Coordinates of N, CA and C in Angstrom, one line a residue:
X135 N 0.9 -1.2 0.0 CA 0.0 0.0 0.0 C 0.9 1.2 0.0
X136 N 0.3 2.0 -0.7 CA 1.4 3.1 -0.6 C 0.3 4.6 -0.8
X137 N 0.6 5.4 0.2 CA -0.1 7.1 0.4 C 0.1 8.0 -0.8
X138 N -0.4 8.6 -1.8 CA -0.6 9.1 -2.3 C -1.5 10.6 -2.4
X139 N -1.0 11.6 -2.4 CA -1.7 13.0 -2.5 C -1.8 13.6 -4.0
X140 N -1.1 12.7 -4.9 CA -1.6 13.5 -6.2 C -2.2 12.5 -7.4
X141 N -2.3 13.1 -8.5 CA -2.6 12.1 -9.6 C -1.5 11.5 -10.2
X142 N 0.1 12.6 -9.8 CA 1.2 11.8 -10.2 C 1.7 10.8 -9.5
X143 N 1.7 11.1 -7.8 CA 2.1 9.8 -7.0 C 1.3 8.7 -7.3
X144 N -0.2 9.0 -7.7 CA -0.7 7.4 -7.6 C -0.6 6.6 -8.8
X145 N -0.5 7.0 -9.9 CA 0.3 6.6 -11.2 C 1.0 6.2 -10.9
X146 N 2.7 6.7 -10.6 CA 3.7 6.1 -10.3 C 4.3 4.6 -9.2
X147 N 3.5 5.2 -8.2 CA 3.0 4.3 -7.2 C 2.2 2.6 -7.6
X148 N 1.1 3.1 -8.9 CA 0.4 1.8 -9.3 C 1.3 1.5 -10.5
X149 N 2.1 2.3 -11.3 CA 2.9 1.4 -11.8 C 3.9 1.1 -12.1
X150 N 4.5 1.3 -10.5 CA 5.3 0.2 -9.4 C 5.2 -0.9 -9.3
X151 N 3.7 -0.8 -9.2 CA 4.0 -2.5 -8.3 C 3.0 -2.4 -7.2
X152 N 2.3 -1.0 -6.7 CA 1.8 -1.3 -5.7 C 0.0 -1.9 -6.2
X153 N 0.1 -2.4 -5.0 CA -1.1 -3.4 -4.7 C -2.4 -2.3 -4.9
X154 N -1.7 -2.0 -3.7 CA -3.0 -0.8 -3.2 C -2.7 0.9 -2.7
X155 N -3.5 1.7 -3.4 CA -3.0 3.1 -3.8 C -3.9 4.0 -2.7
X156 N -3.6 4.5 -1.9 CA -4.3 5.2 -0.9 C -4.7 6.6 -1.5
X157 N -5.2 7.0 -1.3 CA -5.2 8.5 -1.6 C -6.1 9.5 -0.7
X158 N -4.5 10.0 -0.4 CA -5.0 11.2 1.1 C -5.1 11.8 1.2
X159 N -6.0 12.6 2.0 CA -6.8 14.2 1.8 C -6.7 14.9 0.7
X160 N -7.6 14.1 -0.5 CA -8.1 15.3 -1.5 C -9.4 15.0 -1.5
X161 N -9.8 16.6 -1.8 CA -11.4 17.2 -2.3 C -11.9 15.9 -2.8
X162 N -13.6 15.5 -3.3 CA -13.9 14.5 -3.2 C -13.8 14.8 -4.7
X163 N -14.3 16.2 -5.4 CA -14.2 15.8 -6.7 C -12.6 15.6 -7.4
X164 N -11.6 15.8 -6.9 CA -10.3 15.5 -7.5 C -10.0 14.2 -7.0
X165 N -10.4 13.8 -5.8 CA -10.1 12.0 -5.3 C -10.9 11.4 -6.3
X166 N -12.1 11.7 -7.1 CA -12.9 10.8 -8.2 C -11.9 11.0 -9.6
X167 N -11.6 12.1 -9.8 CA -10.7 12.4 -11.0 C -9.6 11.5 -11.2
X168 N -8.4 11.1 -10.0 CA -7.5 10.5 -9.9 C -8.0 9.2 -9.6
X169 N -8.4 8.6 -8.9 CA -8.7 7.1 -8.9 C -9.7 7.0 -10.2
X170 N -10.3 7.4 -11.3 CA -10.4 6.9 -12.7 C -9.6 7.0 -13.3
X171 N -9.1 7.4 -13.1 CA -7.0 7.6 -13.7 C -6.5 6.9 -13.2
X172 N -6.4 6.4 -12.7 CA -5.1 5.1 -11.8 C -6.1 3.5 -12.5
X173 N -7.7 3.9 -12.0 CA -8.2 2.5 -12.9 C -8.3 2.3 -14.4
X174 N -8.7 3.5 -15.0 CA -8.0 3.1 -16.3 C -6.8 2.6 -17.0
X175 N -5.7 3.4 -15.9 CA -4.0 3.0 -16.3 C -4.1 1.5 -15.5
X176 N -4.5 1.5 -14.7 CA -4.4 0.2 -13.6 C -5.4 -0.6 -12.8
X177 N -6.6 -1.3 -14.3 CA -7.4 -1.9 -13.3 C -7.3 -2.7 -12.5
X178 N -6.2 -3.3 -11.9 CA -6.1 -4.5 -10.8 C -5.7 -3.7 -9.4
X179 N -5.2 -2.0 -9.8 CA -5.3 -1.9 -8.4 C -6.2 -1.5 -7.1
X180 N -6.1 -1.8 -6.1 CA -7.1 -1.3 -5.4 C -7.0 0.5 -4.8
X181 N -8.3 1.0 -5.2 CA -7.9 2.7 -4.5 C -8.7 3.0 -3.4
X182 N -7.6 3.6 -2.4 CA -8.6 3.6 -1.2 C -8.9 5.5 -1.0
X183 N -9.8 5.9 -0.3 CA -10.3 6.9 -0.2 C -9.8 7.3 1.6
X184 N -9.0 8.1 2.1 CA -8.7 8.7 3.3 C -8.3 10.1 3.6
X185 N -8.5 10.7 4.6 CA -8.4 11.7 5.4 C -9.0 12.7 5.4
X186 N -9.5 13.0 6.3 CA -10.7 14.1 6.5 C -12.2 13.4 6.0
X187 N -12.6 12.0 6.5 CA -13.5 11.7 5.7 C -14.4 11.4 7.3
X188 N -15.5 11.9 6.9 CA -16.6 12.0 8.6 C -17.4 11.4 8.1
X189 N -18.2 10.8 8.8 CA -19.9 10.0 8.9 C -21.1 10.8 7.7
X190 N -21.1 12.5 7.9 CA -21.1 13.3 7.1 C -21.1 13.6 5.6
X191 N -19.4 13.5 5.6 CA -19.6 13.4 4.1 C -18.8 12.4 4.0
X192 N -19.2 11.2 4.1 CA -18.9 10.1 3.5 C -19.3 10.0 2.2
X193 N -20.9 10.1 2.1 CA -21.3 10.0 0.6 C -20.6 10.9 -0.1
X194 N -20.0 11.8 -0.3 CA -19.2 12.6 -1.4 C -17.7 12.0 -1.9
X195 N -17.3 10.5 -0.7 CA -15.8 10.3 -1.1 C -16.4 8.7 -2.1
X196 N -18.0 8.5 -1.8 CA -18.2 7.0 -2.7 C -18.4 7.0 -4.1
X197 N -17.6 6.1 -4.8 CA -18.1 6.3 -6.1 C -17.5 5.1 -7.1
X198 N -17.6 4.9 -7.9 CA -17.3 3.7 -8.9 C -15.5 3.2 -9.6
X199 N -14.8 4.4 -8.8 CA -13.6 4.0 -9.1 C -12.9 3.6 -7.5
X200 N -13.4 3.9 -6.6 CA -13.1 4.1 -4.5 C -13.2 2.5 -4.2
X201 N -12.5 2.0 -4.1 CA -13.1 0.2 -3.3 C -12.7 0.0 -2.1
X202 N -12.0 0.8 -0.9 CA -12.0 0.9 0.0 C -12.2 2.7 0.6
X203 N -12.8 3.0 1.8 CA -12.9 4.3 2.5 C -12.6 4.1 3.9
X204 N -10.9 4.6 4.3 CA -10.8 5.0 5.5 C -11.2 6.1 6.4
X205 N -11.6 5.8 7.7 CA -12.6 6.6 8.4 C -11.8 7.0 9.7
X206 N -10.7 7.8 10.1 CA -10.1 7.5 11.4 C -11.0 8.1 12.2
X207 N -12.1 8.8 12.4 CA -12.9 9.2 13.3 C -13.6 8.1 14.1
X208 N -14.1 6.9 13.2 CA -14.0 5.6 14.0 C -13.6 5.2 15.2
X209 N -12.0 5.8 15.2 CA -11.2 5.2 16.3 C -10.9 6.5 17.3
X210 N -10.8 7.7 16.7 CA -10.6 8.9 17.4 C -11.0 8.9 18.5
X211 N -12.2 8.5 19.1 CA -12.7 8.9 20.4 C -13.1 7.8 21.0
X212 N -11.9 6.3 20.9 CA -12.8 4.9 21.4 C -11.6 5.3 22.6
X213 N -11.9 4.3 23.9 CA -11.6 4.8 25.2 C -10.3 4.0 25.0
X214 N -9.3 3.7 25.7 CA -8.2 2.7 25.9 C -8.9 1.9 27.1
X215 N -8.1 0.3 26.7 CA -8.7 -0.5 27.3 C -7.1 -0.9 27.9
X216 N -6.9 -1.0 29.4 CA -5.7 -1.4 29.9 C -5.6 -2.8 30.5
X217 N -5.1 -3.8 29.8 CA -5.4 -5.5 30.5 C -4.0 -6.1 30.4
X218 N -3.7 -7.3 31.1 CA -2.7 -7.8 31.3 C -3.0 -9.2 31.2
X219 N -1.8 -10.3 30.9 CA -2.5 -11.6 30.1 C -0.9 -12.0 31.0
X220 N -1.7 -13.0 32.3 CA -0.4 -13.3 33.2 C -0.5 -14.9 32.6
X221 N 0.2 -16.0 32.8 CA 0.5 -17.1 32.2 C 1.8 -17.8 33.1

């Protein structure tokens, strides 16, 4: 997997070699622009949709080129759990 912020990193990135193409905090209409551009150049790879993405506008990052959507707000505010595993 490899992070990507433009249309040039994720080209380059998918043809590398990588599996799976992240693409990080862009607007939702330029994250649709580039991941049809990486699947046309590269339909086997996978593009994921991340950063700045809320419950909110989720629907503006879904779309027909996106096959995964990371969400860190998910985890942002889950409590810490402190346990010990004696043996």
């Amino acid at each position: 997997e490899v992070e990507c912020s433009s249309a040039e990193e994720a080209l380059a990135a998918a043809g590398a070699g990588a599996d799976i193409v992240l693409l990080d905090n862009l607007a939702p209409q330029e994250l649709h622009t580039v991941a049809a551009k990486v699947k046309a150049a590269h339909p086997g790879v996978t593009v994921e949709a991340s950063g700045g993405i809320v419950l909110e506008t989720l629907p503006q990052f879904l779309g027909p080129h996106i096959d995964v959507v990371s969400m860190g707000c998910l985890t942002h505010s889950a409590p810490a759990l402190d346990f010990a595993l004696r043996v």
